[in-house]
mmCIF file of C-alpha atoms and ligand atoms in Angstrom:
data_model
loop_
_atom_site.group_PDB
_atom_site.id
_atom_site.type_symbol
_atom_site.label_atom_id
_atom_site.label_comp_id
_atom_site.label_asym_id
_atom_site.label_seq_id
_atom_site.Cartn_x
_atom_site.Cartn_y
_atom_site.Cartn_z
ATOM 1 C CA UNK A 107 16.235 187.021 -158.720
ATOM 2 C CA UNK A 108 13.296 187.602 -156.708
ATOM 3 C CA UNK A 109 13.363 189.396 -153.057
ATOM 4 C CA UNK A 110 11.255 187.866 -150.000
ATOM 5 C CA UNK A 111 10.872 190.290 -147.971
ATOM 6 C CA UNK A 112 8.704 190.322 -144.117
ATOM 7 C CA UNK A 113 6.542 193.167 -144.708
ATOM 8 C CA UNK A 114 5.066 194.607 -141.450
ATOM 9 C CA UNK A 115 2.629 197.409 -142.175
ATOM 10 C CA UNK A 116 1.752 198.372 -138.357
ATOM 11 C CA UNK A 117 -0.372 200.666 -137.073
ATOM 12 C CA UNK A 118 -2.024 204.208 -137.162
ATOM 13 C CA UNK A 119 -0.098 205.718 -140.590
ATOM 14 C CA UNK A 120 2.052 202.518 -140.837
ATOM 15 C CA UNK A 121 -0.306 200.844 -143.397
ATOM 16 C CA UNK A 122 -0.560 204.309 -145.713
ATOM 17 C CA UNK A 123 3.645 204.394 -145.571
ATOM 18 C CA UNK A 124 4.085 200.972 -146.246
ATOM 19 C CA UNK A 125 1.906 201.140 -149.125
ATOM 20 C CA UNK A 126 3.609 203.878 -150.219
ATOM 21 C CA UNK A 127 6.957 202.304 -150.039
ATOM 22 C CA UNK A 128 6.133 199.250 -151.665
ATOM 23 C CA UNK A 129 5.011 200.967 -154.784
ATOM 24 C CA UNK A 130 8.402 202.791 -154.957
ATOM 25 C CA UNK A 131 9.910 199.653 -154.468
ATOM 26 C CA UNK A 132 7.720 198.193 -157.480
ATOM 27 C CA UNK A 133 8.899 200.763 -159.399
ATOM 28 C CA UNK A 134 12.190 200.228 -159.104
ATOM 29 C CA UNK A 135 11.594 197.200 -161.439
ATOM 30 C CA UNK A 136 13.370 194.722 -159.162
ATOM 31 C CA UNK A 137 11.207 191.347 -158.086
ATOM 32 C CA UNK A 138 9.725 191.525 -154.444
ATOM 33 C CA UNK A 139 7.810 188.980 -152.840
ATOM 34 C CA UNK A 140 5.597 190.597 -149.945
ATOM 35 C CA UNK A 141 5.423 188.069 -146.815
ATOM 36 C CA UNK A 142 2.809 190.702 -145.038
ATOM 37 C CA UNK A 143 2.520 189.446 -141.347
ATOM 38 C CA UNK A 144 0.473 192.132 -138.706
ATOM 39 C CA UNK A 145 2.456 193.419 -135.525
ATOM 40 C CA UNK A 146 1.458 196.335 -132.905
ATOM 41 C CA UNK A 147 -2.130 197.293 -131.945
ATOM 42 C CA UNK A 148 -3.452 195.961 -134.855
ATOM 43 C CA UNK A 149 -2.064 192.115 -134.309
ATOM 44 C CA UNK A 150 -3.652 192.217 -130.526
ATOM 45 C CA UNK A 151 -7.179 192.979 -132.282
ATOM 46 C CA UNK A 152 -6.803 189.764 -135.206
ATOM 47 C CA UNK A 153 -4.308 187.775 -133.248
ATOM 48 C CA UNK A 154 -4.279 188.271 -129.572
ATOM 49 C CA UNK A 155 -0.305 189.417 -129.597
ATOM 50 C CA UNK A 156 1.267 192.522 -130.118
ATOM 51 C CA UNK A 157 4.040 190.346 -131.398
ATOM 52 C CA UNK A 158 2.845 186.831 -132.934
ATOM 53 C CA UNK A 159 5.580 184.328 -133.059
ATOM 54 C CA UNK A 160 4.816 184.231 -137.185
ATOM 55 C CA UNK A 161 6.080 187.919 -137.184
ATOM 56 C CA UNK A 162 9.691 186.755 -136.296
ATOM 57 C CA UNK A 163 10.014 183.335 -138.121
ATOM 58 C CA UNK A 164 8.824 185.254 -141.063
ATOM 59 C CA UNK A 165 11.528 187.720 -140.313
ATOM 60 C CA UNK A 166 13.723 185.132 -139.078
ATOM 61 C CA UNK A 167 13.481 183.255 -142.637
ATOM 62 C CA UNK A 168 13.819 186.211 -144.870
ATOM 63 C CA UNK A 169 16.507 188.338 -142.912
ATOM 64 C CA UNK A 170 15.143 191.313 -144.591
ATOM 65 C CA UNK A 171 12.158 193.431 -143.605
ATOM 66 C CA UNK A 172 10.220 196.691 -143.874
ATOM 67 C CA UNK A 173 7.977 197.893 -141.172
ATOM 68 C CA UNK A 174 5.524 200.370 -140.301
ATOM 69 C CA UNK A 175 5.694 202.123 -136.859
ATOM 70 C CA UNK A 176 3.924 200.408 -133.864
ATOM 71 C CA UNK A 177 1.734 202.178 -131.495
ATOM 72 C CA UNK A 178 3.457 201.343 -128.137
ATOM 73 C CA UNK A 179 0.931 202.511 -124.838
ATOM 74 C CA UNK A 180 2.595 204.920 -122.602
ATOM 75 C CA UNK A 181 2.756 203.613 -118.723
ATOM 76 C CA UNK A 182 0.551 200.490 -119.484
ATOM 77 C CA UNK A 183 -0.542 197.944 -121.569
ATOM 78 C CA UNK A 184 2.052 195.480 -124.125
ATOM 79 C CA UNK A 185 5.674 196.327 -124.613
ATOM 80 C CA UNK A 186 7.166 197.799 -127.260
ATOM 81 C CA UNK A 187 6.870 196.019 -130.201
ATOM 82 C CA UNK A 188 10.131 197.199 -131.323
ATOM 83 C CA UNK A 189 11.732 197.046 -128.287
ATOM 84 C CA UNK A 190 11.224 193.242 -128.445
ATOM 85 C CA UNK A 191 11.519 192.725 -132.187
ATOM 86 C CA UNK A 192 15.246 194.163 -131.826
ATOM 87 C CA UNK A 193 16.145 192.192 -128.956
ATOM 88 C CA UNK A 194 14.522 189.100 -129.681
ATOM 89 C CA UNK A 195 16.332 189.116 -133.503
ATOM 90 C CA UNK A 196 19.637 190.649 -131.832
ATOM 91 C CA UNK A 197 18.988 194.065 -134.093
ATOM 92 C CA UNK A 198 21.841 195.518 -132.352
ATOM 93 C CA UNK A 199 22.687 198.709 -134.126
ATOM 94 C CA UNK A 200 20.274 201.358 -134.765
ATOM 95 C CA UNK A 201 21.430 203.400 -138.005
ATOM 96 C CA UNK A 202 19.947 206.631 -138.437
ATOM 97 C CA UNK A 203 21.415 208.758 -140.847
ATOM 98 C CA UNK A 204 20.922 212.836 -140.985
ATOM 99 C CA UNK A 205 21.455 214.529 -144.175
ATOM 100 C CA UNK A 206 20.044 217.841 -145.474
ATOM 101 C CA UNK A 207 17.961 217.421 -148.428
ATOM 102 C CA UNK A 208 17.119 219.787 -151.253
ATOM 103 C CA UNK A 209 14.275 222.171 -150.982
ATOM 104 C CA UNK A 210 13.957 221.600 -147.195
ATOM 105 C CA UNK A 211 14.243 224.742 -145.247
ATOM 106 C CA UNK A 212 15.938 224.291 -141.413
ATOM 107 C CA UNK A 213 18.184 226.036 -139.613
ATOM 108 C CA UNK A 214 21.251 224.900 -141.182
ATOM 109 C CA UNK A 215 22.716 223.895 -144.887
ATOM 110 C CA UNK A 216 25.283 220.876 -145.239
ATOM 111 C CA UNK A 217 24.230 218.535 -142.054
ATOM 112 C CA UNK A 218 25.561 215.148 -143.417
ATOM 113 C CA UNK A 219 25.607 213.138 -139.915
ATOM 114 C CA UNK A 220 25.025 209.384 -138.765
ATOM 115 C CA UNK A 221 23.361 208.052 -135.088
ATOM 116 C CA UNK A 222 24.107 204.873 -134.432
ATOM 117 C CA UNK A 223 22.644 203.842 -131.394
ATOM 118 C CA UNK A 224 23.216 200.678 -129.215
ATOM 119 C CA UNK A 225 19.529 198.860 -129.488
ATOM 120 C CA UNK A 226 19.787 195.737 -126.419
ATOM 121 C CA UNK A 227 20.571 197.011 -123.541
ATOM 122 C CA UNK A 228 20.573 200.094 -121.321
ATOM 123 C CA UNK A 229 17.424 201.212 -119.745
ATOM 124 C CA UNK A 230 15.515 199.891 -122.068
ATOM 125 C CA UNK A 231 16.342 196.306 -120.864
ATOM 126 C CA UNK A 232 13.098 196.722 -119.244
ATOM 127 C CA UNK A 233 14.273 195.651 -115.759
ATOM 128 C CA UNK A 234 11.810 197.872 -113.565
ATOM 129 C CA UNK A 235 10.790 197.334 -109.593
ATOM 130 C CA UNK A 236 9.109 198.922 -107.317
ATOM 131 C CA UNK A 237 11.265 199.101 -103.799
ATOM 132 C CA UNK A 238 8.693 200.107 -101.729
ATOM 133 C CA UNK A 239 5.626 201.850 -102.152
ATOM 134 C CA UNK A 240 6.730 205.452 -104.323
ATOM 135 C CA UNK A 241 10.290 204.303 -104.785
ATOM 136 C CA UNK A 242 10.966 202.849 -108.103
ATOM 137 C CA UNK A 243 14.831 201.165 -109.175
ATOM 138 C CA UNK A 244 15.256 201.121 -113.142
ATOM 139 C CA UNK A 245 18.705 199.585 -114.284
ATOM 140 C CA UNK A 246 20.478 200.311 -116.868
ATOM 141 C CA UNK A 247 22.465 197.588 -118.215
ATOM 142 C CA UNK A 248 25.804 198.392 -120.116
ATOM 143 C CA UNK A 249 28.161 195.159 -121.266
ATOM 144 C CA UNK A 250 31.446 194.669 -122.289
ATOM 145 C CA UNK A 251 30.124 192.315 -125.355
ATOM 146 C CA UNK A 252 27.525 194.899 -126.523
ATOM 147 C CA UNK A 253 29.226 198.075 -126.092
ATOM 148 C CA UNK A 254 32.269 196.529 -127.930
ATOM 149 C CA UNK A 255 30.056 195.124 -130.710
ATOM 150 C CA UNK A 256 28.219 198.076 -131.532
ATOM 151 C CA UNK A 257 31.614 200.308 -131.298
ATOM 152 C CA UNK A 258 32.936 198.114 -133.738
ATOM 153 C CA UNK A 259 29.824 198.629 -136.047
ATOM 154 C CA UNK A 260 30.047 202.392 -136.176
ATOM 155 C CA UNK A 261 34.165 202.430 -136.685
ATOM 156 C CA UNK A 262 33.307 199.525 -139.872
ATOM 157 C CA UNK A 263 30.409 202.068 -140.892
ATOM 158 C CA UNK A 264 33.098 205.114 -141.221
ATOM 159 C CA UNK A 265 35.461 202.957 -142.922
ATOM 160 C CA UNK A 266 33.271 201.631 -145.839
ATOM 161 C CA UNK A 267 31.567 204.785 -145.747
ATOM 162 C CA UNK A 268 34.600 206.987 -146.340
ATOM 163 C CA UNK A 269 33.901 208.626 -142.914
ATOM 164 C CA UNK A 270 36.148 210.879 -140.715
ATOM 165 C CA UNK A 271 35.449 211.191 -137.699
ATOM 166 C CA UNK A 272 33.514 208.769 -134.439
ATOM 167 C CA UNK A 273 32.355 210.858 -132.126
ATOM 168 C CA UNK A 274 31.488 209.041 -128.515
ATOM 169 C CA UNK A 275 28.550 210.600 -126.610
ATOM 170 C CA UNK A 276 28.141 209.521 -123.055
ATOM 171 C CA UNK A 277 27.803 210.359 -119.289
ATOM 172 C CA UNK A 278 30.681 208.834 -117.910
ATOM 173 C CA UNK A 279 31.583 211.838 -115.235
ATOM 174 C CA UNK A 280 28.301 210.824 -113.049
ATOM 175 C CA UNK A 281 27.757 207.197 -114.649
ATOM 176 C CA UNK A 282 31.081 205.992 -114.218
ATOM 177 C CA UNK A 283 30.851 202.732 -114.299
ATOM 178 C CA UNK A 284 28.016 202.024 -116.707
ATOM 179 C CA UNK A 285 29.411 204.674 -119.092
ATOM 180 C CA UNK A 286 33.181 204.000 -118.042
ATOM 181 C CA UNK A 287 32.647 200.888 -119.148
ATOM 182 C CA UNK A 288 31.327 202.147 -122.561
ATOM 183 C CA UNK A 289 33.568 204.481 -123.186
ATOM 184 C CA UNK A 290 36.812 201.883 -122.349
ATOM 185 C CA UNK A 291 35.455 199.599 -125.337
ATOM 186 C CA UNK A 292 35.183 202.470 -128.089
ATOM 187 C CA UNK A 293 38.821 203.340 -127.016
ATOM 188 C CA UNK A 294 39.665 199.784 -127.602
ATOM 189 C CA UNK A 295 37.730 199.724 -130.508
ATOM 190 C CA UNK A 296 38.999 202.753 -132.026
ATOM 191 C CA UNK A 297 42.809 201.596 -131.855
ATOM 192 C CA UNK A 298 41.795 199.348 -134.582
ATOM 193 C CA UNK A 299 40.779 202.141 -137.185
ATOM 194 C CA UNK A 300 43.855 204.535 -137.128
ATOM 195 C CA UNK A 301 42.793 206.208 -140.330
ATOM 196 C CA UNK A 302 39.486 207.721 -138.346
ATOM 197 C CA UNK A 303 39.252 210.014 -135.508
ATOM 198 C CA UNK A 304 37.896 209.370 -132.418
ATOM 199 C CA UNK A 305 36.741 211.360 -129.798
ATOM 200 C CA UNK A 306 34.068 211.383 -126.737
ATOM 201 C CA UNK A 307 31.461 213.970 -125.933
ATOM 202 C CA UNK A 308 29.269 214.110 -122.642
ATOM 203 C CA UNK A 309 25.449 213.683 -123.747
ATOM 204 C CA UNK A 310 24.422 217.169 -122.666
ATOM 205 C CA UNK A 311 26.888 219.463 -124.373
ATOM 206 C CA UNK A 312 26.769 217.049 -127.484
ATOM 207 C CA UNK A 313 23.055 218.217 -127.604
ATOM 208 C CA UNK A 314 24.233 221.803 -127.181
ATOM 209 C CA UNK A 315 26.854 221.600 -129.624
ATOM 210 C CA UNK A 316 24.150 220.141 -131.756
ATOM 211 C CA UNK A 317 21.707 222.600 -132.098
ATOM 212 C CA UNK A 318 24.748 225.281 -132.619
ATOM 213 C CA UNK A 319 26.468 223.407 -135.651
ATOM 214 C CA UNK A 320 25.243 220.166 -136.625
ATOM 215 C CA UNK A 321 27.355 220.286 -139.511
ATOM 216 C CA UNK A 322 31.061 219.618 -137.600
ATOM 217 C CA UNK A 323 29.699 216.249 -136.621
ATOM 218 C CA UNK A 324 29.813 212.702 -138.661
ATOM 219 C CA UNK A 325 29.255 209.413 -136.966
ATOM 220 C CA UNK A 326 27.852 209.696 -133.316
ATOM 221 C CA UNK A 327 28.591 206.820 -131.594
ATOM 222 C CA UNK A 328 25.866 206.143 -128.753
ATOM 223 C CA UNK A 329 23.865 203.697 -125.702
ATOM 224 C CA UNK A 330 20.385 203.348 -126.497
ATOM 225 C CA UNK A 331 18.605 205.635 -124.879
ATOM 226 C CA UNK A 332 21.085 209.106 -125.615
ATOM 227 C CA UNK A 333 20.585 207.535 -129.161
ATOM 228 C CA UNK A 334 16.974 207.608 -128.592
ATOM 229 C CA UNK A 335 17.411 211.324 -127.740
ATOM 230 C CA UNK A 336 19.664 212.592 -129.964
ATOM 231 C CA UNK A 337 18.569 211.252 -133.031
ATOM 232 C CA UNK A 338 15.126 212.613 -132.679
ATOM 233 C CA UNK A 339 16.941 215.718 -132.460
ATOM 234 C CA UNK A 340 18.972 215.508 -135.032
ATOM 235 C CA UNK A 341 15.329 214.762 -137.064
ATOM 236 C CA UNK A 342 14.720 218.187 -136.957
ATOM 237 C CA UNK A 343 17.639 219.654 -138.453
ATOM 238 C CA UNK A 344 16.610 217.792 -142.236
ATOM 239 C CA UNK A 345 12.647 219.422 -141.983
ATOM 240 C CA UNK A 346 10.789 216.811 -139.460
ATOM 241 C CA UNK A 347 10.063 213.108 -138.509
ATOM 242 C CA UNK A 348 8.606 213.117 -141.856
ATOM 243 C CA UNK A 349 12.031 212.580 -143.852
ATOM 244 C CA UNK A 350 13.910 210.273 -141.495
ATOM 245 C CA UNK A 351 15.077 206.819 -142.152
ATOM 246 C CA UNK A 352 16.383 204.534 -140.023
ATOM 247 C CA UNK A 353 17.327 201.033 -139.926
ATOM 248 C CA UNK A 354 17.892 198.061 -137.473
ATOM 249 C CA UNK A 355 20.785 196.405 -138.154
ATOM 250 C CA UNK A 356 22.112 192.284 -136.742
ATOM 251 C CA UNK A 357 24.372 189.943 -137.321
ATOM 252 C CA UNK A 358 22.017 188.328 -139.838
ATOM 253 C CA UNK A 359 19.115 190.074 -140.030
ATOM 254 C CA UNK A 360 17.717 193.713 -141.001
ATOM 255 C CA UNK A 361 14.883 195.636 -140.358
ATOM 256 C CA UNK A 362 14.040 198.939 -142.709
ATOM 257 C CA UNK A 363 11.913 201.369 -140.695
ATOM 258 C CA UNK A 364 11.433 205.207 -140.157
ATOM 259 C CA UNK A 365 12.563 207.379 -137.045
ATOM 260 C CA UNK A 366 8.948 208.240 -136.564
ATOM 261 C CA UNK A 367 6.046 206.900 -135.079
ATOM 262 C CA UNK A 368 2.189 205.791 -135.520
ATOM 263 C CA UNK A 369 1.300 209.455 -136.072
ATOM 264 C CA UNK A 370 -2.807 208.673 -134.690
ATOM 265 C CA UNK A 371 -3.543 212.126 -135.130
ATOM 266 C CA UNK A 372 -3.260 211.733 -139.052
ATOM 267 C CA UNK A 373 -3.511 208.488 -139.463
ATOM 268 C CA UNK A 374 -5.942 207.803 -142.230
ATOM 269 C CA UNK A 375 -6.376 210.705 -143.447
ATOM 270 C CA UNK A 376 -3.554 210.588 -146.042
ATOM 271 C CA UNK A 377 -1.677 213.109 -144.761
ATOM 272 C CA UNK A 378 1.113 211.301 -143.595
ATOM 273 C CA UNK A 379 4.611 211.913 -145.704
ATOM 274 C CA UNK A 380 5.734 208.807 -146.799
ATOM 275 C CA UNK A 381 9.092 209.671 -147.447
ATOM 276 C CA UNK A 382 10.739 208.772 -144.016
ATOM 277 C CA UNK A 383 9.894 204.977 -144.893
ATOM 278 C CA UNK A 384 11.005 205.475 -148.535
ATOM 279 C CA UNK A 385 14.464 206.896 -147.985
ATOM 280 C CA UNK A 386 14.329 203.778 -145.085
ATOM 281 C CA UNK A 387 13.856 201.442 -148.411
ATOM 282 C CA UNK A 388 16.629 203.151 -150.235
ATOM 283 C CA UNK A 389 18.714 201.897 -147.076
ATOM 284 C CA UNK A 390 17.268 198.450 -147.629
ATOM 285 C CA UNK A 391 17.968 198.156 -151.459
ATOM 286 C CA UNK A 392 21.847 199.227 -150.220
ATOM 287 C CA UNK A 393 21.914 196.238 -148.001
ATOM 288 C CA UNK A 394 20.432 194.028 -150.585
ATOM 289 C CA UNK A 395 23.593 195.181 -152.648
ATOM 290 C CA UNK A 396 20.832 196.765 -155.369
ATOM 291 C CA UNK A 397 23.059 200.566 -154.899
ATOM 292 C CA UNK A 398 21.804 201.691 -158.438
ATOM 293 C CA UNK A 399 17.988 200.754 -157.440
ATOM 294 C CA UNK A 400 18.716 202.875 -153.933
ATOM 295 C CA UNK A 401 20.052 205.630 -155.759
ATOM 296 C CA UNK A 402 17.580 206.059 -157.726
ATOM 297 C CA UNK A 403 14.744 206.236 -155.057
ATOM 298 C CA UNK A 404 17.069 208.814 -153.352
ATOM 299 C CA UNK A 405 17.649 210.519 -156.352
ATOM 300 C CA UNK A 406 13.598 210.366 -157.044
ATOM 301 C CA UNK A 407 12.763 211.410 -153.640
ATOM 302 C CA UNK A 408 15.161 214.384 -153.859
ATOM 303 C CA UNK A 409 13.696 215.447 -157.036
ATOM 304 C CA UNK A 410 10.569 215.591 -155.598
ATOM 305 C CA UNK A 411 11.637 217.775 -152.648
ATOM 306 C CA UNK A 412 13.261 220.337 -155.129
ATOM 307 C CA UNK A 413 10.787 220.454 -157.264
ATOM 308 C CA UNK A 414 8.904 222.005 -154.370
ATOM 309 C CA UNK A 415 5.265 221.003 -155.793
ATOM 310 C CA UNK A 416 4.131 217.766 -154.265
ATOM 311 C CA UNK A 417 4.699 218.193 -150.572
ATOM 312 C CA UNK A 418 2.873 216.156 -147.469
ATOM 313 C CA UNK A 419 1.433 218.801 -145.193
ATOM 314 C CA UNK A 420 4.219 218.469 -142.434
ATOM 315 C CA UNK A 421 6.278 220.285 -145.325
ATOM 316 C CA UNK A 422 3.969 223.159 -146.118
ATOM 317 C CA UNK A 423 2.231 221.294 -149.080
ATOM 318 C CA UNK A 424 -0.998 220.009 -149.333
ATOM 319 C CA UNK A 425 -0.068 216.419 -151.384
ATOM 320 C CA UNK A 426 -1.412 213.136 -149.690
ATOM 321 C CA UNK A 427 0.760 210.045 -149.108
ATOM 322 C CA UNK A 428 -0.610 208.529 -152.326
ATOM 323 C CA UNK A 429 0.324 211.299 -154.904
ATOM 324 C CA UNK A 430 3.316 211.465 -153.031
ATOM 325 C CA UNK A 431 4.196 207.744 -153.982
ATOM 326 C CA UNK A 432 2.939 208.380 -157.265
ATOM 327 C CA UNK A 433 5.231 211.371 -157.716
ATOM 328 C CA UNK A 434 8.395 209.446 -156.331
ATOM 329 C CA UNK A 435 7.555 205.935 -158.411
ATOM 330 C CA UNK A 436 7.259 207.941 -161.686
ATOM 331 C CA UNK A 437 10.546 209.119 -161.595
ATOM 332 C CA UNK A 438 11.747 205.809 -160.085
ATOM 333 C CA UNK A 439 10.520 205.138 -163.512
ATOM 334 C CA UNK A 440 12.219 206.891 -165.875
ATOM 335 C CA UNK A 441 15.412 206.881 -164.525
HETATM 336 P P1 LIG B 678 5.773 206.927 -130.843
HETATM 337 O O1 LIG B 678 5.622 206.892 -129.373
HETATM 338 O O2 LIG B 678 5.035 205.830 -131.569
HETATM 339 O O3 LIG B 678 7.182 207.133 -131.318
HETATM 340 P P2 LIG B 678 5.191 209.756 -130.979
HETATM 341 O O4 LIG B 678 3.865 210.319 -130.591
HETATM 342 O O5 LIG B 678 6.394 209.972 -130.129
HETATM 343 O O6 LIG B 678 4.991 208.198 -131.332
HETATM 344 P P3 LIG B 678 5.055 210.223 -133.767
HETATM 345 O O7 LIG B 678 3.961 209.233 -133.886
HETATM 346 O O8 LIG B 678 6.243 210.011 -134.606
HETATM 347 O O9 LIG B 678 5.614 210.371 -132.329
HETATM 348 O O10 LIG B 678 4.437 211.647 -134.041
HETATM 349 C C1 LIG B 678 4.971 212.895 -133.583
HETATM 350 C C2 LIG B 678 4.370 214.031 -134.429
HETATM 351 O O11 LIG B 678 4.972 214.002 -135.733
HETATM 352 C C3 LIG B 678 2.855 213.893 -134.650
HETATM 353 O O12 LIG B 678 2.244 215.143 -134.606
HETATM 354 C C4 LIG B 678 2.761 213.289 -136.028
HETATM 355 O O13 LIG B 678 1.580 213.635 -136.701
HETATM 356 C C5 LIG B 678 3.989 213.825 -136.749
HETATM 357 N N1 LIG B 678 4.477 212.841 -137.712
HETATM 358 C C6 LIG B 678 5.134 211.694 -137.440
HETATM 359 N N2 LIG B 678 5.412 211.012 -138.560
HETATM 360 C C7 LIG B 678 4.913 211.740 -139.585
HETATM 361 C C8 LIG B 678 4.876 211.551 -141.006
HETATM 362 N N3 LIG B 678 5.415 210.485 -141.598
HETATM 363 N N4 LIG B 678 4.277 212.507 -141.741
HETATM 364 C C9 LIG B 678 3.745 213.610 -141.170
HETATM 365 N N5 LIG B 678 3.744 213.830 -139.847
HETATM 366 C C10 LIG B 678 4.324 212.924 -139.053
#
């Protein structure tokens, strides 16, 4: 059975990763068919739209895509292409998960964690004024329907997972509405899954507690913007942007793409580490159902890091993308 999958390659290192990815992919021996449609800074240049209206029938018709990071202007210029891309499919959960890998030095051994982060709402529903001149309102947006939905998500994650523990993270003592509100539907939620424990951090000390001992944590339930936060954070405990997946999850649909972004300062240059967007394809091959394909990639990619050789600069080696994807396919390969 063949796979058609929306391939987005984006901008800045986004084609290099991509490329990379897909010849892992190849590897793997499974049939993909590439639909490659252009999104970001390079669609405005070819096709006058950050976001073309082919980009999301192509995703809309496949339900399954990879993509490159975006380059998304700070203060001015188009929204975020992912911004819209999530809330125009209904991407809803943000999965990020946070494992140490082998050969990686960080601060701390045995960090096995998952963000998932709310992706609608929030403050990143976009809903900026200005009052008067130098006063600025910015709403946040927290529903019953989302908050609920996505709670739901991370307790059915722990459950098929074999997870513990859902830990909560909010504001609620100075948002108490917005965050109330939040924290009332993961209660509700959590009634339904007796077998795992719940509990509720505030945002702050959870980033404390963090940095102290990432290890004592397992699913970290968050709104989109402390999930923003926090699992750019918890990036660095597993050795860098470089080696973090992430995936956007609907009802329907699913979008594979790393935690990091367009990288211009080495884009080009084929210094960037592809393995972020990799272990992000692993993730997709799981949600295809292909689990022996995905562990395999893992498995490649962790041989790779162990082996200690063939390492992207970011990780103290001086391997480009390409030999990288070479080193990773090959044992895709034989195994
Ligand atoms: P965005 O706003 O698009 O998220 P950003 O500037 O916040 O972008 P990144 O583009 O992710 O963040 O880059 C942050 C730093 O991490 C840069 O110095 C970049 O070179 C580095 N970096 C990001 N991704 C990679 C990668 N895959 N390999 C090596 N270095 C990377």
């Amino acid at each position: 059975m063949a796979y058609t999958i929306t391939l987005i390659p984006g901008d800045g290192i986004g084609p290099e990763v991509t490329a990379a990815a897909v010849r892992v992919l190849t590897a793997t021996g499974l049939d993909f068919v590439w639909e490659t449609v252009l999104a970001g800074a390079s669609a405005i240049g070819e096709e006058g739209s950050a976001l073309p209206p082919r980009v999301l029938e192509s995703v809309r018709r496949n339900k399954v895509a990879l993509k490159g990071p975006t380059e998304t202007p700070v203060g001015t210029g188009h929204r975020s292409v992912n911004v819209d891309l999530r809330k125009q499919l209904d991407l809803y959960a943000n999965l990020r998960p946070v494992k140490t890998l082998p050969g990686i030095k960080s601060r701390f051994d045995g960090v096995d964690l998952v963000v998932v982060r709310e992706n609608t709402e929030d403050l990143y529903s976009g809903l900026e004024h200005v009052v008067v001149p130098g006063v600025v309102e910015s709403i946040k947006i927290i529903t019953e329907k989302a908050s609920t939905r996505i709670a739901r998500y991370a307790f059915d994650y722990a459950r098929t997972h074999g997870r513990q523990k859902v830990m909560a993270v909010h504001k609620a003592n100075i948002m108490k509405l917005s965050d109330g509100l939040f924290l009332d539907c993961c209660r509700a939620v959590a009634k339904g899954y007796p077998e795992i424990t719940y509990d509720e951090m505030i945002v702050d000390n959870t980033c404390m507690q963090l940095v102290l001992d990432p290890t004592r944590f397992d699913v970290l339930l968050l709104e989109n913007l402390y999930g923003d936060i926090v699992s750019d954070l918890c990036a660095g405990f597993i050795g860098g942007l470089g080696l973090a997946p992430g995936a956007n999850i609907g009802e329907e649909i699913a979008i594979f793409e790393a935690v990091h972004g367009s990288a211009p300062d080495i884009a080009g240059k084929n210094l960037a580490n592809p393995m972020a967007l990799i272990l992000s394809s692993a993730m997709m091959l799981d949600h295809l159902g292909e689990t022996a394909a995905a562990r395999r990639v893992r498995e490649a990619v962790y041989a790779v890091l162990a082996e200690g050789k063939k390492l992207t600069r970011d990780l103290g080696g001086t391997a480009g993308t390409t030999e990288i994807a070479e080193a990773i396919a090959s044992r895709v390969e034989k195994r």
